[in-house]
Amino acid sequence: MNIVEMRGITKRFGTLVANDKVDIDLGRGEIHALLGENGAGKSTLMKILYGLYQPDEVTITIEGRTQPIRSPAEAIERGVGFVSQHFSLVPTFTVAENILLGYEQQFRLDPAQMHTRVAQLATDNGFNIDPSAIVGKLSVGQQQRVEILKAIFRDCRVLILDEPTAVLTPRDTQSLFEILLKLCAQGLAVIIITHKLEEALQHSQRVTVLRHGKVVGSQETSSTTSAELARLMVGRQTTPVQRPANANASEPVVLEVSGLSVADKRGVHALNAVNFQVRAGEIVGIAGVAGNGQSELVSVLTGMLQPQRGAMRVDGQAVAFGDPRACTRHKIGRIPEDRLRGVIGDLSVADNLMIEQLDQFTIVGHLQPHAILEHAQRLINDFQIKAAPNDPVRTLSGGNIQKVILARTLAQDPAVVIAAQPTRGVDIGATEYVHQKLLEQKQRGAAILLISEDLDEILLLSDRILVMYNGRLVGEFDAAAVDLDRLSLLMTGAEKTG
Amino acid sequence: MMTLGLKFERLPSPVWVRAAIPFVAIAITFALVSVLVILAGANPFAVAYELLIDPLTKNSARGDILVMATPLLLTGAAVALAFAGGYYNIGAEGQLLAGAAAAAWVGQFVGDLSPWLAIPVMITGGFIAGALWALIPALLKVRLQVDEVVTTLLMNSIMGYIISALLNGPWRDPVSGWPQSPTIALSAQFPQIIPRTRVHFGFIVAAVVVIALWWILTRTRFGLELRAIGKNRDGAQFLGIRVERTMLAVALISGGIAGLAGVSEVAGIHYYLIGSLSPGYGYTGIIVATLGALAAPGVVMAALFLALVSRGALTASRELDIPIYLADVIQAVLLLVMLAVLLLTRYRIRRA
Ligand SMILES: Nc1ncnc2c1ncn2[C@@H]1O[C@H](COP(=O)(O)OP(=O)(O)OP(=O)(O)O)[C@@H](O)[C@H]1O
Ligand SMILES: [Mg+2]
């Protein structure tokens, strides 16, 4: 018997039909993968199930009870849990407080008891997490684990995970699915949204593919293939990009980073004497398990964090730290790890596309609306962004927000590109597209630093791979001759020589 | 990336819904207060007429509406600018008084100048005084991250005491002994701009400021930057906007505009400074800005609407012989309902 049956779900945003007569069933104890391009309507459908959006037409049946879900509180009460793409944690609270928030029955809080309960919950489920850590200080990957724990703690029978693995390392992903498997054996039903076809094929029992808001396929996972799913999603054959010939070692060094160290207040090094160079027309990939200093490295290189020691040069000129404007001056294009920091969600697409180059679009402090609009239309066209210039960026799907950032950054012909997790949460079609754009920049002669937790992406694009572990660069590989076994050993810190 | 559990999501509501908002709010309000009105022995429909329609039928009352709207337009614009930039300036009241004190002081010494010079000098002085009074909380916010809501609010009471010290000390009227400053020079007094009404030059100042607000917010780089900061401070920083500098400018300009409201009251209405110069225009400015959705057209509508109801309340209590405080109650309820209706139509509560 199905635990959830959604019938004829239709949701419009203005004239846009985000969900068009969608039917979807979820069986008890099953992992159901929901696939589709960016903007296909996956998140919208799940937000309807969680009571965040009210559909225009609908019947939702949960555990045999047909009744509309008017709010998240009702959804939780009926056993639905939701871990969203963008987390809903209170950054200044501890892990334990976040998990128990709104759930603690007593008026008085007992920190010690809360700590033990959450610690117990974490170990029971195989999560390695400190209940008294402040959430805002955790890495994105760790924060997600808190979110998942929080849902599990609320005793849900239907768990919705919106792109949970986008931020997890391969190892964490593995353990997530182990946990889910265990919970499913006890009857939990899981809907998982993902852009990684392999995950869907390996771990789910059923897949449903959405395209332009409609269901274009729903079947047993065992009866489908990755090629078929990709075709259903995108509506055409997909092919991964081909890396052009390796960069020429005689090209000049463009980006040079030396002796970079970042220590927190207790003197623990997040980055420890990091040195590297990137040449013109070269893509250097930084591989590593999340939380080994990549975030700090990106923050320093994008002008958001002041390191204790070190220097950074572009074309031989020193770049001031802690000043995002210096980055723009030295033509450093930045694709930030946290997409929502790279845009102002409440401003329009057009404004976001030019906000880094305000000088070019103002005459004595006065904005030039025509120039701004033209610029936006050109980039929307060139980068195939599914949006109108005046749409607030907030209403775009994740992949399209990423395209806005990409368009703004790459349209400036940057000398250096810092690309942090450029395809996190981006569908296969768009991923291909992002890769292609990065390779175009490389051909043009940009020096590209690619920081990604997706090892496949690093292997696909990089000319040279650096391995980061515990704040240090511990190994270097030429892309032509990667020893994968050694690479994974270095990533886990098992081998400490480079 | 992370936000508190709940958030208001702005939904674009259809035009007809927005157009209906005032009428819905008015209907709900009268349903709510009619009991009180009947208890006071009046006819609710008559009260509604006196409050909302009658003032519009008479020339002098229409003028009064513009006079009453003048300080509200200014404080509303001051608050809207600050809030749009994410700077929660609750101190418009104190800044208004600072501007008023400056006008009363400058106004005493410009008797030898022509009005063409005296008035601009006084206006500039009031603007600077308001901005200076906003400077301390702004610096505390920008340099030390001290919450501006608290500091700007506290600065209001400080200014209240300074005014009262001035009026009871150096500026006490030598003849009558009243706590009021000497009358400002004739050349500094705002001229009347519409014959047979009390509408004065301050209304033109307010109109210019509101147009400037609209222009700044929608057409200038500064406006775009301040809106970016107001919406997403970290993002703005990342994008290379000078967050601290812009915020400081926003705070000072906001204070300056609030100061102009004080100048306008002194130079356009009283011609001297008194302790009861402002019945809380600075705080009403917060309501005006919020009702007006932090945008210039909304500020205009909200200020005119509040002025209309205040003017109506005067005649309603006189004509219908109901207690004046009943009109105040109706006004307050109307505001609350209006805010609630606005909130319900413009936003939807959702999990962040
Ligand atoms: N609150 C909203 N207001 C207006 N349009 C919206 C809103 N939420 C979503 N949309 C639009 O609905 C469509 C579906 O969005 P949705 O977020 O469901 O896509 P998705 O399949 O989850 O994509 P992604 O993989 O990028 O997360 C998109 O075109 C999006 O722009
Ligand atoms: Mg989504």
PDB file of N, CA and C in Angstrom, chain B residues 99 102-104 106-107 109-129 184-191 201-202 204-205 256 259-260 263-264 267:
ATOM      1  N   GLY B  99      16.814  69.166  14.440  1.00  0.00           N
ATOM      2  CA  GLY B  99      16.621  70.082  13.321  1.00  0.00           C
ATOM      3  C   GLY B  99      15.813  71.299  13.732  1.00  0.00           C
ATOM      4  N   ALA B 102      17.955  73.636  15.753  1.00  0.00           N
ATOM      5  CA  ALA B 102      18.880  74.361  14.885  1.00  0.00           C
ATOM      6  C   ALA B 102      18.150  75.484  14.157  1.00  0.00           C
ATOM      7  N   ALA B 103      16.930  75.187  13.672  1.00  0.00           N
ATOM      8  CA  ALA B 103      16.166  76.200  12.946  1.00  0.00           C
ATOM      9  C   ALA B 103      15.827  77.362  13.870  1.00  0.00           C
ATOM     10  N   ALA B 104      15.428  77.054  15.097  1.00  0.00           N
ATOM     11  CA  ALA B 104      15.056  78.101  16.041  1.00  0.00           C
ATOM     12  C   ALA B 104      16.262  78.979  16.376  1.00  0.00           C
ATOM     13  N   VAL B 106      19.256  79.281  14.371  1.00  0.00           N
ATOM     14  CA  VAL B 106      19.681  80.003  13.170  1.00  0.00           C
ATOM     15  C   VAL B 106      18.674  81.110  12.845  1.00  0.00           C
ATOM     16  N   GLY B 107      17.390  80.775  12.994  1.00  0.00           N
ATOM     17  CA  GLY B 107      16.331  81.712  12.638  1.00  0.00           C
ATOM     18  C   GLY B 107      16.392  83.026  13.389  1.00  0.00           C
ATOM     19  N   PHE B 109      19.075  84.724  13.963  1.00  0.00           N
ATOM     20  CA  PHE B 109      20.188  85.588  13.556  1.00  0.00           C
ATOM     21  C   PHE B 109      20.195  85.955  12.083  1.00  0.00           C
ATOM     22  N   VAL B 110      19.151  85.578  11.367  1.00  0.00           N
ATOM     23  CA  VAL B 110      19.184  85.833   9.934  1.00  0.00           C
ATOM     24  C   VAL B 110      18.260  86.969   9.536  1.00  0.00           C
ATOM     25  N   GLY B 111      17.895  87.807  10.508  1.00  0.00           N
ATOM     26  CA  GLY B 111      16.966  88.893  10.234  1.00  0.00           C
ATOM     27  C   GLY B 111      17.456  89.855   9.174  1.00  0.00           C
ATOM     28  N   ASP B 112      18.790  89.986   9.048  1.00  0.00           N
ATOM     29  CA  ASP B 112      19.307  90.959   8.082  1.00  0.00           C
ATOM     30  C   ASP B 112      19.374  90.400   6.671  1.00  0.00           C
ATOM     31  N   LEU B 113      19.198  89.096   6.561  1.00  0.00           N
ATOM     32  CA  LEU B 113      19.297  88.488   5.228  1.00  0.00           C
ATOM     33  C   LEU B 113      17.950  88.512   4.545  1.00  0.00           C
ATOM     34  N   SER B 114      17.995  88.397   3.217  1.00  0.00           N
ATOM     35  CA  SER B 114      16.731  88.285   2.492  1.00  0.00           C
ATOM     36  C   SER B 114      16.215  86.859   2.687  1.00  0.00           C
ATOM     37  N   PRO B 115      14.905  86.646   2.568  1.00  0.00           N
ATOM     38  CA  PRO B 115      14.367  85.286   2.712  1.00  0.00           C
ATOM     39  C   PRO B 115      15.044  84.306   1.764  1.00  0.00           C
ATOM     40  N   TRP B 116      15.454  84.787   0.582  1.00  0.00           N
ATOM     41  CA  TRP B 116      16.106  83.899  -0.387  1.00  0.00           C
ATOM     42  C   TRP B 116      17.374  83.285   0.172  1.00  0.00           C
ATOM     43  N   LEU B 117      17.977  83.946   1.147  1.00  0.00           N
ATOM     44  CA  LEU B 117      19.194  83.437   1.751  1.00  0.00           C
ATOM     45  C   LEU B 117      18.879  82.825   3.103  1.00  0.00           C
ATOM     46  N   ALA B 118      18.022  83.519   3.850  1.00  0.00           N
ATOM     47  CA  ALA B 118      17.751  83.100   5.228  1.00  0.00           C
ATOM     48  C   ALA B 118      17.167  81.688   5.266  1.00  0.00           C
ATOM     49  N   ILE B 119      16.197  81.427   4.382  1.00  0.00           N
ATOM     50  CA  ILE B 119      15.529  80.121   4.429  1.00  0.00           C
ATOM     51  C   ILE B 119      16.473  78.978   4.059  1.00  0.00           C
ATOM     52  N   PRO B 120      17.227  79.100   2.945  1.00  0.00           N
ATOM     53  CA  PRO B 120      18.173  78.014   2.658  1.00  0.00           C
ATOM     54  C   PRO B 120      19.193  77.803   3.777  1.00  0.00           C
ATOM     55  N   VAL B 121      19.675  78.893   4.378  1.00  0.00           N
ATOM     56  CA  VAL B 121      20.657  78.741   5.460  1.00  0.00           C
ATOM     57  C   VAL B 121      20.033  77.946   6.609  1.00  0.00           C
ATOM     58  N   MET B 122      18.795  78.283   6.940  1.00  0.00           N
ATOM     59  CA  MET B 122      18.140  77.614   8.056  1.00  0.00           C
ATOM     60  C   MET B 122      17.865  76.137   7.724  1.00  0.00           C
ATOM     61  N   ILE B 123      17.454  75.898   6.487  1.00  0.00           N
ATOM     62  CA  ILE B 123      17.180  74.511   6.080  1.00  0.00           C
ATOM     63  C   ILE B 123      18.463  73.688   6.154  1.00  0.00           C
ATOM     64  N   THR B 124      19.556  74.255   5.650  1.00  0.00           N
ATOM     65  CA  THR B 124      20.825  73.544   5.706  1.00  0.00           C
ATOM     66  C   THR B 124      21.214  73.256   7.156  1.00  0.00           C
ATOM     67  N   GLY B 125      21.042  74.273   8.001  1.00  0.00           N
ATOM     68  CA  GLY B 125      21.385  74.089   9.410  1.00  0.00           C
ATOM     69  C   GLY B 125      20.582  72.961  10.028  1.00  0.00           C
ATOM     70  N   GLY B 126      19.282  72.893   9.723  1.00  0.00           N
ATOM     71  CA  GLY B 126      18.435  71.850  10.280  1.00  0.00           C
ATOM     72  C   GLY B 126      18.834  70.476   9.794  1.00  0.00           C
ATOM     73  N   PHE B 127      19.178  70.412   8.508  1.00  0.00           N
ATOM     74  CA  PHE B 127      19.595  69.130   7.944  1.00  0.00           C
ATOM     75  C   PHE B 127      20.861  68.638   8.640  1.00  0.00           C
ATOM     76  N   ILE B 128      21.827  69.566   8.783  1.00  0.00           N
ATOM     77  CA  ILE B 128      23.098  69.184   9.416  1.00  0.00           C
ATOM     78  C   ILE B 128      22.864  68.754  10.860  1.00  0.00           C
ATOM     79  N   ALA B 129      22.004  69.490  11.567  1.00  0.00           N
ATOM     80  CA  ALA B 129      21.760  69.134  12.968  1.00  0.00           C
ATOM     81  C   ALA B 129      21.161  67.737  13.079  1.00  0.00           C
ATOM     82  N   ILE B 184      11.552  83.442  15.557  1.00  0.00           N
ATOM     83  CA  ILE B 184      12.574  83.573  14.531  1.00  0.00           C
ATOM     84  C   ILE B 184      12.289  84.802  13.668  1.00  0.00           C
ATOM     85  N   ALA B 185      13.346  85.261  12.978  1.00  0.00           N
ATOM     86  CA  ALA B 185      13.229  86.484  12.175  1.00  0.00           C
ATOM     87  C   ALA B 185      12.174  86.311  11.093  1.00  0.00           C
ATOM     88  N   LEU B 186      11.567  87.393  10.725  1.00  0.00           N
ATOM     89  CA  LEU B 186      10.509  87.369   9.724  1.00  0.00           C
ATOM     90  C   LEU B 186      10.999  86.768   8.413  1.00  0.00           C
ATOM     91  N   SER B 187      12.253  87.090   8.072  1.00  0.00           N
ATOM     92  CA  SER B 187      12.762  86.616   6.784  1.00  0.00           C
ATOM     93  C   SER B 187      13.001  85.105   6.790  1.00  0.00           C
ATOM     94  N   ALA B 188      13.021  84.506   7.975  1.00  0.00           N
ATOM     95  CA  ALA B 188      13.246  83.071   8.037  1.00  0.00           C
ATOM     96  C   ALA B 188      11.930  82.296   8.082  1.00  0.00           C
ATOM     97  N   GLN B 189      10.826  82.987   8.251  1.00  0.00           N
ATOM     98  CA  GLN B 189       9.551  82.290   8.347  1.00  0.00           C
ATOM     99  C   GLN B 189       9.096  81.825   6.964  1.00  0.00           C
ATOM    100  N   PHE B 190       8.646  80.570   6.902  1.00  0.00           N
ATOM    101  CA  PHE B 190       8.218  80.011   5.611  1.00  0.00           C
ATOM    102  C   PHE B 190       6.996  80.758   5.118  1.00  0.00           C
ATOM    103  N   PRO B 191       7.007  81.145   3.844  1.00  0.00           N
ATOM    104  CA  PRO B 191       5.820  81.811   3.297  1.00  0.00           C
ATOM    105  C   PRO B 191       4.679  80.820   3.090  1.00  0.00           C
ATOM    106  N   PHE B 201       5.632  76.785   2.851  1.00  0.00           N
ATOM    107  CA  PHE B 201       6.763  76.367   2.014  1.00  0.00           C
ATOM    108  C   PHE B 201       7.304  74.981   2.404  1.00  0.00           C
ATOM    109  N   GLY B 202       7.107  74.587   3.682  1.00  0.00           N
ATOM    110  CA  GLY B 202       7.578  73.274   4.130  1.00  0.00           C
ATOM    111  C   GLY B 202       7.001  72.141   3.299  1.00  0.00           C
ATOM    112  N   ILE B 204       6.499  72.195   0.137  1.00  0.00           N
ATOM    113  CA  ILE B 204       7.332  72.076  -1.071  1.00  0.00           C
ATOM    114  C   ILE B 204       8.628  71.343  -0.743  1.00  0.00           C
ATOM    115  N   VAL B 205       9.201  71.686   0.422  1.00  0.00           N
ATOM    116  CA  VAL B 205      10.407  70.980   0.855  1.00  0.00           C
ATOM    117  C   VAL B 205      10.117  69.487   0.933  1.00  0.00           C
ATOM    118  N   GLY B 256      19.230  63.709   8.557  1.00  0.00           N
ATOM    119  CA  GLY B 256      19.089  65.044   8.000  1.00  0.00           C
ATOM    120  C   GLY B 256      17.663  65.316   7.547  1.00  0.00           C
ATOM    121  N   GLY B 259      15.550  65.919  10.359  1.00  0.00           N
ATOM    122  CA  GLY B 259      15.818  67.276  10.838  1.00  0.00           C
ATOM    123  C   GLY B 259      15.004  68.311  10.085  1.00  0.00           C
ATOM    124  N   LEU B 260      14.816  68.084   8.773  1.00  0.00           N
ATOM    125  CA  LEU B 260      14.024  69.023   7.968  1.00  0.00           C
ATOM    126  C   LEU B 260      12.584  69.103   8.469  1.00  0.00           C
ATOM    127  N   VAL B 263      12.623  71.630  11.082  1.00  0.00           N
ATOM    128  CA  VAL B 263      12.735  72.973  10.514  1.00  0.00           C
ATOM    129  C   VAL B 263      11.360  73.428  10.031  1.00  0.00           C
ATOM    130  N   SER B 264      10.704  72.540   9.318  1.00  0.00           N
ATOM    131  CA  SER B 264       9.409  72.879   8.721  1.00  0.00           C
ATOM    132  C   SER B 264       8.378  73.229   9.791  1.00  0.00           C
ATOM    133  N   ALA B 267       9.607  76.730  11.305  1.00  0.00           N
ATOM    134  CA  ALA B 267       9.573  77.879  10.397  1.00  0.00           C
ATOM    135  C   ALA B 267       8.238  78.024   9.677  1.00  0.00           C
TER     136      ALA B 267
END
